[in-house]
Amino acid sequence: MSKRVVLEASHAVAEAVKMANVDVVAAYPITPQTHIPERLAEMVANGELEAAYIPVESEHSAMSTCLGAASVGSRAFTTTAGQGLELMHEAVYIASSMRYPIVMVVCNRALSAPISVWADHSDVMAVRDTGWIQVFCQNNQEAFDMTLWAFRVGEDPKVLIPVMVNLDGFTLSHVTEPLFLPEQSEVDRFLPPFKYQLALHPDKPTTHGAFGMPEIYTEVKVGQEVALRKSKGAILQGWKEFGDIFGRYYSPVEPYRAKGAKTLLLTMGSLGETAKMVIDEKRDKGEAVGLINLRLWRPFPFEEFRQAVKDADVVIVFDRCISFGGPGGPVCSEVRSALYDQEKKPNVIGFVGALGGRDMTAKDFEYVIDRGIDVAKTGTPELFETVGVRGKVSGIRG
């Protein structure tokens, strides 16, 4: 039977890793992720978790250590943030290409310069195309649930793909909330022991990461792409099994008061819960607006997303990252691409905000919705608008 506790998201993640009975934890501390490896180190030292805790000299080494651990069949976990994720960038590609189901929690942090320790999504968007399954969390309960679920899906013999769980730095990582922790027996029902059929062993030699000539490289990459897209079936099944056991069901695209809405606001991560307050107020006033939380980022849930917006006239996309020199934010770009060939499609309006941890209040979301509706009606020569930017900006709305 689940028990209700109060934990910050970082410690909720650590509890999920402990209950998953990981074999290897390799991590390097970086704000705002540090509380996760600190708590895991305490668990190992206190005998709460029987695992090898490896304090490495960099984030690149953390991922490299997980690569080695996973190659011999160990259940491996790491965590990072911001510049740490970019330092391990090369090895992040290797994990997915080698089909090692490592689980990594990223406490999303803005990239410098200027130096910032606060949250936005510039770090994870820089590794958008590295071949990992990627999800975003709205709250501390999801931080626990998605971490546990990540092991189940990534290690599925039909998947064998690493999973990245994103949660907003400080906004979740350092904030305490009530959540439910399951019994270990329930977790054991959900998550079987990891048995990696391709594990390196001297008695049965295999080749991992051999040199790829031009004659085979393309086929390998296409095979990787096919595998990532096919993983969605296991992703959905994993969420169903999670719900059947723990009572909390998840989906790739989560609508909120979206039925009958002609304008939909799309968010990713914790700010969706702030936006819900504005949606409630507007719906109570009779305004036909709703919210979509995009939980699954990779593989992109084309079918579910198109179904969610099919009756809308306007989709307002809120990004926490600028795609420099591009059409605004990377999420908005993806949404437009997902809809480009649809016979009936909504007008997609892009906003960028909450960069480097700047506050995004309910009042700000009210502005985004009202301004997005206005832009959809009147048009604009600009590509996107930056919320709350000070001073006159040329070339983009704002």
CSV table of N, CA, C and O in Angstrom, one decimal, residues 132-227:
chain,number,residue,atom,x,y,z
A,132,TRP,N,17.6,9.4,-27.6
A,132,TRP,CA,17.0,8.9,-26.3
A,132,TRP,C,15.5,9.1,-26.3
A,132,TRP,O,15.0,10.0,-26.9
A,133,ILE,N,14.8,8.2,-25.6
A,133,ILE,CA,13.5,8.4,-25.2
A,133,ILE,C,13.5,9.6,-24.2
A,133,ILE,O,14.3,9.6,-23.2
A,134,GLN,N,12.6,10.6,-24.3
A,134,GLN,CA,12.7,11.8,-23.4
A,134,GLN,C,11.3,12.1,-23.0
A,134,GLN,O,10.4,12.2,-23.8
A,135,VAL,N,11.1,12.4,-21.7
A,135,VAL,CA,9.9,12.8,-21.1
A,135,VAL,C,10.1,14.0,-20.2
A,135,VAL,O,11.2,14.2,-19.7
A,136,PHE,N,9.0,14.8,-19.9
A,136,PHE,CA,9.1,15.9,-19.1
A,136,PHE,C,8.1,15.8,-17.9
A,136,PHE,O,7.0,15.2,-18.1
A,137,CYS,N,8.5,16.2,-16.7
A,137,CYS,CA,7.7,16.1,-15.5
A,137,CYS,C,7.1,17.4,-15.1
A,137,CYS,O,7.7,18.4,-15.2
A,138,GLN,N,5.8,17.3,-14.6
A,138,GLN,CA,5.2,18.5,-14.1
A,138,GLN,C,5.3,18.8,-12.6
A,138,GLN,O,5.2,19.9,-12.2
A,139,ASN,N,5.5,17.7,-11.9
A,139,ASN,CA,5.6,17.8,-10.4
A,139,ASN,C,6.4,16.7,-9.8
A,139,ASN,O,6.9,15.9,-10.5
A,140,ASN,N,6.5,16.7,-8.5
A,140,ASN,CA,7.4,15.8,-7.8
A,140,ASN,C,6.9,14.3,-7.9
A,140,ASN,O,7.7,13.4,-8.0
A,141,GLN,N,5.6,14.1,-7.9
A,141,GLN,CA,5.0,12.8,-8.1
A,141,GLN,C,5.5,12.2,-9.4
A,141,GLN,O,5.9,11.1,-9.5
A,142,GLU,N,5.4,13.0,-10.5
A,142,GLU,CA,5.8,12.6,-11.8
A,142,GLU,C,7.3,12.3,-11.8
A,142,GLU,O,7.8,11.4,-12.5
A,143,ALA,N,8.1,13.1,-11.1
A,143,ALA,CA,9.5,12.9,-11.0
A,143,ALA,C,9.8,11.5,-10.5
A,143,ALA,O,10.7,10.7,-11.1
A,144,PHE,N,9.1,11.0,-9.5
A,144,PHE,CA,9.3,9.7,-9.0
A,144,PHE,C,8.8,8.7,-10.0
A,144,PHE,O,9.5,7.7,-10.4
A,145,ASP,N,7.6,8.9,-10.5
A,145,ASP,CA,6.9,7.9,-11.3
A,145,ASP,C,7.7,7.7,-12.6
A,145,ASP,O,7.9,6.6,-13.1
A,146,MET,N,8.1,8.8,-13.3
A,146,MET,CA,8.8,8.7,-14.6
A,146,MET,C,10.2,8.1,-14.4
A,146,MET,O,10.6,7.4,-15.3
A,147,THR,N,10.8,8.3,-13.3
A,147,THR,CA,12.1,7.7,-13.1
A,147,THR,C,12.0,6.2,-13.0
A,147,THR,O,12.7,5.4,-13.7
A,148,LEU,N,11.0,5.7,-12.2
A,148,LEU,CA,10.8,4.3,-12.1
A,148,LEU,C,10.3,3.7,-13.4
A,148,LEU,O,10.8,2.6,-13.9
A,149,TRP,N,9.4,4.4,-14.1
A,149,TRP,CA,8.9,3.9,-15.4
A,149,TRP,C,10.0,3.8,-16.4
A,149,TRP,O,10.0,3.0,-17.3
A,150,ALA,N,11.0,4.7,-16.4
A,150,ALA,CA,12.1,4.8,-17.3
A,150,ALA,C,12.9,3.5,-17.4
A,150,ALA,O,13.2,3.0,-18.5
A,151,PHE,N,13.1,2.9,-16.2
A,151,PHE,CA,13.8,1.6,-16.2
A,151,PHE,C,13.0,0.5,-16.9
A,151,PHE,O,13.5,-0.3,-17.7
A,152,ARG,N,11.7,0.5,-16.6
A,152,ARG,CA,10.8,-0.5,-17.2
A,152,ARG,C,10.8,-0.4,-18.7
A,152,ARG,O,10.9,-1.5,-19.4
A,153,VAL,N,10.7,0.7,-19.2
A,153,VAL,CA,10.6,0.9,-20.7
A,153,VAL,C,11.9,0.7,-21.4
A,153,VAL,O,12.0,0.0,-22.4
A,154,GLY,N,12.9,1.4,-20.9
A,154,GLY,CA,14.2,1.3,-21.6
A,154,GLY,C,14.8,-0.1,-21.6
A,154,GLY,O,15.4,-0.5,-22.6
A,155,GLU,N,14.6,-0.9,-20.5
A,155,GLU,CA,15.1,-2.2,-20.5
A,155,GLU,C,14.3,-3.3,-21.1
A,155,GLU,O,14.7,-4.4,-21.2
A,156,ASP,N,13.1,-2.9,-21.6
A,156,ASP,CA,12.3,-3.8,-22.4
A,156,ASP,C,13.1,-4.4,-23.5
A,156,ASP,O,13.7,-3.7,-24.3
A,157,PRO,N,13.1,-5.7,-23.6
A,157,PRO,CA,14.0,-6.4,-24.7
A,157,PRO,C,13.6,-5.9,-26.1
A,157,PRO,O,14.4,-5.9,-27.0
A,158,LYS,N,12.4,-5.4,-26.3
A,158,LYS,CA,12.0,-4.9,-27.6
A,158,LYS,C,12.4,-3.4,-27.8
A,158,LYS,O,12.2,-2.9,-28.9
A,159,VAL,N,12.9,-2.8,-26.7
A,159,VAL,CA,13.3,-1.4,-26.8
A,159,VAL,C,14.8,-1.2,-26.7
A,159,VAL,O,15.4,-0.8,-27.7
A,160,LEU,N,15.4,-1.4,-25.5
A,160,LEU,CA,16.8,-1.3,-25.3
A,160,LEU,C,17.3,0.1,-25.8
A,160,LEU,O,18.2,0.2,-26.6
A,161,ILE,N,16.7,1.1,-25.2
A,161,ILE,CA,17.0,2.5,-25.6
A,161,ILE,C,17.1,3.3,-24.2
A,161,ILE,O,16.3,3.1,-23.4
A,162,PRO,N,18.1,4.2,-24.1
A,162,PRO,CA,18.2,5.0,-22.9
A,162,PRO,C,17.1,5.9,-22.7
A,162,PRO,O,16.5,6.4,-23.7
A,163,VAL,N,16.8,6.3,-21.5
A,163,VAL,CA,15.6,7.2,-21.2
A,163,VAL,C,16.1,8.4,-20.4
A,163,VAL,O,16.8,8.2,-19.4
A,164,MET,N,15.7,9.6,-20.9
A,164,MET,CA,16.0,10.8,-20.2
A,164,MET,C,14.8,11.4,-19.5
A,164,MET,O,13.8,11.7,-20.2
A,165,VAL,N,14.8,11.6,-18.2
A,165,VAL,CA,13.7,12.2,-17.5
A,165,VAL,C,14.0,13.6,-17.1
A,165,VAL,O,15.0,13.9,-16.4
A,166,ASN,N,13.2,14.5,-17.6
A,166,ASN,CA,13.5,16.0,-17.4
A,166,ASN,C,12.6,16.5,-16.4
A,166,ASN,O,11.4,16.3,-16.4
A,167,LEU,N,13.2,17.3,-15.4
A,167,LEU,CA,12.4,18.0,-14.4
A,167,LEU,C,13.1,19.4,-14.2
A,167,LEU,O,14.3,19.5,-14.2
A,168,ASP,N,12.3,20.4,-14.1
A,168,ASP,CA,12.8,21.8,-14.0
A,168,ASP,C,13.6,22.0,-12.7
A,168,ASP,O,13.2,21.7,-11.6
A,169,GLY,N,14.8,22.5,-13.0
A,169,GLY,CA,15.7,22.7,-11.9
A,169,GLY,C,15.2,23.8,-10.9
A,169,GLY,O,14.6,24.8,-11.3
A,170,PHE,N,15.4,23.5,-9.6
A,170,PHE,CA,14.9,24.3,-8.5
A,170,PHE,C,13.4,24.3,-8.4
A,170,PHE,O,12.8,24.0,-7.3
A,171,THR,N,12.7,24.6,-9.5
A,171,THR,CA,11.2,24.7,-9.4
A,171,THR,C,10.7,23.3,-8.9
A,171,THR,O,9.7,23.3,-8.2
A,172,LEU,N,11.3,22.2,-9.3
A,172,LEU,CA,10.9,20.9,-8.8
A,172,LEU,C,12.1,20.3,-8.0
A,172,LEU,O,11.8,19.8,-6.9
A,173,SER,N,13.3,20.4,-8.5
A,173,SER,CA,14.4,19.7,-7.8
A,173,SER,C,14.6,20.0,-6.3
A,173,SER,O,14.9,19.2,-5.5
A,174,HIS,N,14.3,21.3,-6.0
A,174,HIS,CA,14.5,21.8,-4.6
A,174,HIS,C,13.2,22.1,-3.9
A,174,HIS,O,13.3,22.7,-2.7
A,175,VAL,N,12.1,21.8,-4.4
A,175,VAL,CA,10.8,22.2,-3.8
A,175,VAL,C,10.2,20.9,-3.3
A,175,VAL,O,10.1,19.9,-4.0
A,176,THR,N,9.7,21.0,-2.0
A,176,THR,CA,9.0,19.8,-1.4
A,176,THR,C,7.5,19.8,-1.7
A,176,THR,O,6.9,20.9,-1.7
A,177,GLU,N,7.0,18.7,-2.0
A,177,GLU,CA,5.6,18.5,-2.3
A,177,GLU,C,5.2,17.1,-1.7
A,177,GLU,O,6.0,16.2,-1.6
A,178,PRO,N,3.9,16.9,-1.4
A,178,PRO,CA,3.4,15.6,-1.0
A,178,PRO,C,3.4,14.7,-2.2
A,178,PRO,O,3.0,15.1,-3.3
A,179,LEU,N,3.7,13.4,-2.0
A,179,LEU,CA,3.6,12.4,-3.1
A,179,LEU,C,3.5,11.1,-2.5
A,179,LEU,O,3.7,10.9,-1.3
A,180,PHE,N,3.1,10.1,-3.3
A,180,PHE,CA,2.9,8.7,-2.8
A,180,PHE,C,4.1,7.9,-3.2
A,180,PHE,O,4.5,7.8,-4.4
A,181,LEU,N,4.6,7.1,-2.2
A,181,LEU,CA,5.6,6.2,-2.5
A,181,LEU,C,5.0,4.8,-2.4
A,181,LEU,O,4.4,4.5,-1.4
A,182,PRO,N,5.3,3.9,-3.3
A,182,PRO,CA,4.7,2.6,-3.3
A,182,PRO,C,5.5,1.6,-2.4
A,182,PRO,O,6.6,1.9,-1.9
A,183,GLU,N,4.9,0.5,-2.1
A,183,GLU,CA,5.7,-0.6,-1.4
A,183,GLU,C,6.7,-1.2,-2.4
A,183,GLU,O,6.5,-1.3,-3.6
A,184,GLN,N,7.8,-1.7,-1.8
A,184,GLN,CA,8.8,-2.4,-2.7
A,184,GLN,C,8.2,-3.5,-3.4
A,184,GLN,O,8.6,-3.8,-4.6
A,185,SER,N,7.3,-4.3,-2.8
A,185,SER,CA,6.7,-5.4,-3.5
A,185,SER,C,5.9,-5.0,-4.7
A,185,SER,O,5.9,-5.7,-5.8
A,186,GLU,N,5.3,-3.8,-4.7
A,186,GLU,CA,4.6,-3.3,-5.9
A,186,GLU,C,5.6,-2.9,-7.0
A,186,GLU,O,5.4,-3.2,-8.2
A,187,VAL,N,6.7,-2.3,-6.6
A,187,VAL,CA,7.8,-2.0,-7.6
A,187,VAL,C,8.3,-3.2,-8.2
A,187,VAL,O,8.6,-3.3,-9.4
A,188,ASP,N,8.5,-4.2,-7.4
A,188,ASP,CA,9.1,-5.5,-7.9
A,188,ASP,C,8.1,-6.2,-8.9
A,188,ASP,O,8.6,-6.8,-9.9
A,189,ARG,N,6.8,-6.0,-8.7
A,189,ARG,CA,5.9,-6.5,-9.7
A,189,ARG,C,6.0,-5.7,-11.0
A,189,ARG,O,5.9,-6.3,-12.1
A,190,PHE,N,6.2,-4.4,-10.9
A,190,PHE,CA,6.3,-3.6,-12.1
A,190,PHE,C,7.6,-3.7,-12.9
A,190,PHE,O,7.6,-3.7,-14.1
A,191,LEU,N,8.7,-3.8,-12.1
A,191,LEU,CA,10.0,-3.7,-12.7
A,191,LEU,C,10.8,-5.1,-12.5
A,191,LEU,O,11.3,-5.3,-11.4
A,192,PRO,N,10.9,-5.9,-13.5
A,192,PRO,CA,11.6,-7.2,-13.4
A,192,PRO,C,13.1,-6.9,-13.3
A,192,PRO,O,13.6,-5.9,-13.8
A,193,PRO,N,13.9,-7.9,-12.9
A,193,PRO,CA,15.3,-7.8,-13.0
A,193,PRO,C,15.8,-7.6,-14.4
A,193,PRO,O,15.2,-8.1,-15.4
A,194,PHE,N,16.9,-6.8,-14.6
A,194,PHE,CA,17.4,-6.5,-15.9
A,194,PHE,C,18.3,-7.7,-16.4
A,194,PHE,O,19.2,-8.1,-15.7
A,195,LYS,N,17.9,-8.2,-17.5
A,195,LYS,CA,18.6,-9.2,-18.2
A,195,LYS,C,19.0,-8.8,-19.6
A,195,LYS,O,18.2,-8.9,-20.5
A,196,TYR,N,20.2,-8.4,-19.7
A,196,TYR,CA,20.7,-7.8,-21.0
A,196,TYR,C,21.3,-8.9,-21.9
A,196,TYR,O,22.3,-9.5,-21.5
A,197,GLN,N,20.6,-9.3,-22.9
A,197,GLN,CA,21.0,-10.4,-23.7
A,197,GLN,C,22.3,-10.2,-24.5
A,197,GLN,O,22.9,-11.2,-24.9
A,198,LEU,N,22.7,-9.0,-24.7
A,198,LEU,CA,23.9,-8.7,-25.5
A,198,LEU,C,25.1,-8.3,-24.6
A,198,LEU,O,26.1,-7.7,-25.0
A,199,ALA,N,25.0,-8.7,-23.3
A,199,ALA,CA,26.0,-8.2,-22.3
A,199,ALA,C,27.4,-8.8,-22.7
A,199,ALA,O,27.5,-10.0,-23.1
A,200,LEU,N,28.4,-8.0,-22.5
A,200,LEU,CA,29.8,-8.5,-22.7
A,200,LEU,C,30.2,-9.5,-21.7
A,200,LEU,O,29.9,-9.3,-20.5
A,201,HIS,N,30.8,-10.6,-22.1
A,201,HIS,CA,31.2,-11.7,-21.2
A,201,HIS,C,32.3,-12.4,-21.9
A,201,HIS,O,32.2,-12.7,-23.1
A,202,PRO,N,33.4,-12.7,-21.2
A,202,PRO,CA,34.5,-13.5,-21.8
A,202,PRO,C,34.2,-14.8,-22.4
A,202,PRO,O,34.8,-15.3,-23.3
A,203,ASP,N,33.1,-15.4,-21.8
A,203,ASP,CA,32.7,-16.8,-22.3
A,203,ASP,C,31.9,-16.7,-23.6
A,203,ASP,O,31.7,-17.7,-24.3
A,204,LYS,N,31.4,-15.5,-23.9
A,204,LYS,CA,30.6,-15.3,-25.1
A,204,LYS,C,30.9,-14.0,-25.7
A,204,LYS,O,30.2,-13.0,-25.6
A,205,PRO,N,32.0,-13.9,-26.4
A,205,PRO,CA,32.5,-12.6,-26.9
A,205,PRO,C,31.5,-12.0,-27.9
A,205,PRO,O,30.9,-12.7,-28.8
A,206,THR,N,31.3,-10.7,-27.8
A,206,THR,CA,30.5,-9.9,-28.8
A,206,THR,C,31.2,-8.6,-29.1
A,206,THR,O,32.1,-8.2,-28.3
A,207,THR,N,30.9,-8.0,-30.2
A,207,THR,CA,31.5,-6.7,-30.6
A,207,THR,C,30.5,-5.6,-30.3
A,207,THR,O,29.4,-5.6,-30.7
A,208,HIS,N,31.0,-4.6,-29.6
A,208,HIS,CA,30.2,-3.4,-29.3
A,208,HIS,C,30.9,-2.2,-29.9
A,208,HIS,O,32.1,-1.9,-29.6
A,209,GLY,N,30.2,-1.4,-30.7
A,209,GLY,CA,30.8,-0.1,-31.1
A,209,GLY,C,31.9,-0.2,-32.1
A,209,GLY,O,32.9,0.6,-32.1
A,210,ALA,N,31.9,-1.2,-33.0
A,210,ALA,CA,32.9,-1.4,-34.0
A,210,ALA,C,33.0,-0.2,-35.0
A,210,ALA,O,32.0,0.6,-35.1
A,211,PHE,N,34.0,-0.1,-35.7
A,211,PHE,CA,34.2,0.9,-36.8
A,211,PHE,C,33.1,0.7,-37.8
A,211,PHE,O,33.0,-0.4,-38.3
A,212,GLY,N,32.5,1.8,-38.2
A,212,GLY,CA,31.4,1.6,-39.2
A,212,GLY,C,31.8,2.2,-40.6
A,212,GLY,O,31.9,3.5,-40.7
A,213,MET,N,32.0,1.4,-41.5
A,213,MET,CA,32.3,1.9,-42.9
A,213,MET,C,31.1,2.6,-43.5
A,213,MET,O,30.0,2.4,-43.1
A,214,PRO,N,31.3,3.5,-44.5
A,214,PRO,CA,30.2,4.1,-45.2
A,214,PRO,C,29.2,3.1,-45.7
A,214,PRO,O,28.0,3.5,-45.8
A,215,GLU,N,29.6,1.9,-46.0
A,215,GLU,CA,28.7,0.9,-46.6
A,215,GLU,C,27.6,0.4,-45.6
A,215,GLU,O,26.6,-0.1,-46.0
A,216,ILE,N,27.9,0.6,-44.3
A,216,ILE,CA,26.9,0.2,-43.3
A,216,ILE,C,26.3,1.3,-42.4
A,216,ILE,O,25.3,1.1,-41.7
A,217,TYR,N,27.0,2.4,-42.3
A,217,TYR,CA,26.6,3.4,-41.4
A,217,TYR,C,25.2,3.9,-41.5
A,217,TYR,O,24.5,4.0,-40.6
A,218,THR,N,24.8,4.2,-42.8
A,218,THR,CA,23.4,4.6,-43.0
A,218,THR,C,22.4,3.6,-42.5
A,218,THR,O,21.4,4.0,-41.8
A,219,GLU,N,22.6,2.4,-42.8
A,219,GLU,CA,21.7,1.3,-42.3
A,219,GLU,C,21.6,1.2,-40.8
A,219,GLU,O,20.5,1.0,-40.3
A,220,VAL,N,22.7,1.4,-40.2
A,220,VAL,CA,22.7,1.4,-38.7
A,220,VAL,C,21.9,2.6,-38.1
A,220,VAL,O,21.1,2.4,-37.2
A,221,LYS,N,22.1,3.7,-38.7
A,221,LYS,CA,21.4,4.9,-38.2
A,221,LYS,C,19.9,4.8,-38.5
A,221,LYS,O,19.0,5.2,-37.7
A,222,VAL,N,19.5,4.3,-39.7
A,222,VAL,CA,18.1,4.1,-40.0
A,222,VAL,C,17.5,3.1,-39.0
A,222,VAL,O,16.3,3.2,-38.5
A,223,GLY,N,18.2,2.0,-38.7
A,223,GLY,CA,17.7,1.0,-37.8
A,223,GLY,C,17.5,1.6,-36.4
A,223,GLY,O,16.5,1.3,-35.7
A,224,GLN,N,18.4,2.5,-36.0
A,224,GLN,CA,18.2,3.2,-34.7
A,224,GLN,C,17.0,4.1,-34.7
A,224,GLN,O,16.2,4.1,-33.7
A,225,GLU,N,16.7,4.8,-35.8
A,225,GLU,CA,15.5,5.6,-35.9
A,225,GLU,C,14.3,4.8,-35.9
A,225,GLU,O,13.3,5.1,-35.2
A,226,VAL,N,14.3,3.7,-36.6
A,226,VAL,CA,13.1,2.8,-36.6
A,226,VAL,C,12.8,2.3,-35.2
A,226,VAL,O,11.7,2.2,-34.7
A,227,ALA,N,13.9,1.9,-34.5
A,227,ALA,CA,13.7,1.4,-33.1
A,227,ALA,C,13.2,2.4,-32.2
A,227,ALA,O,12.3,2.1,-31.3
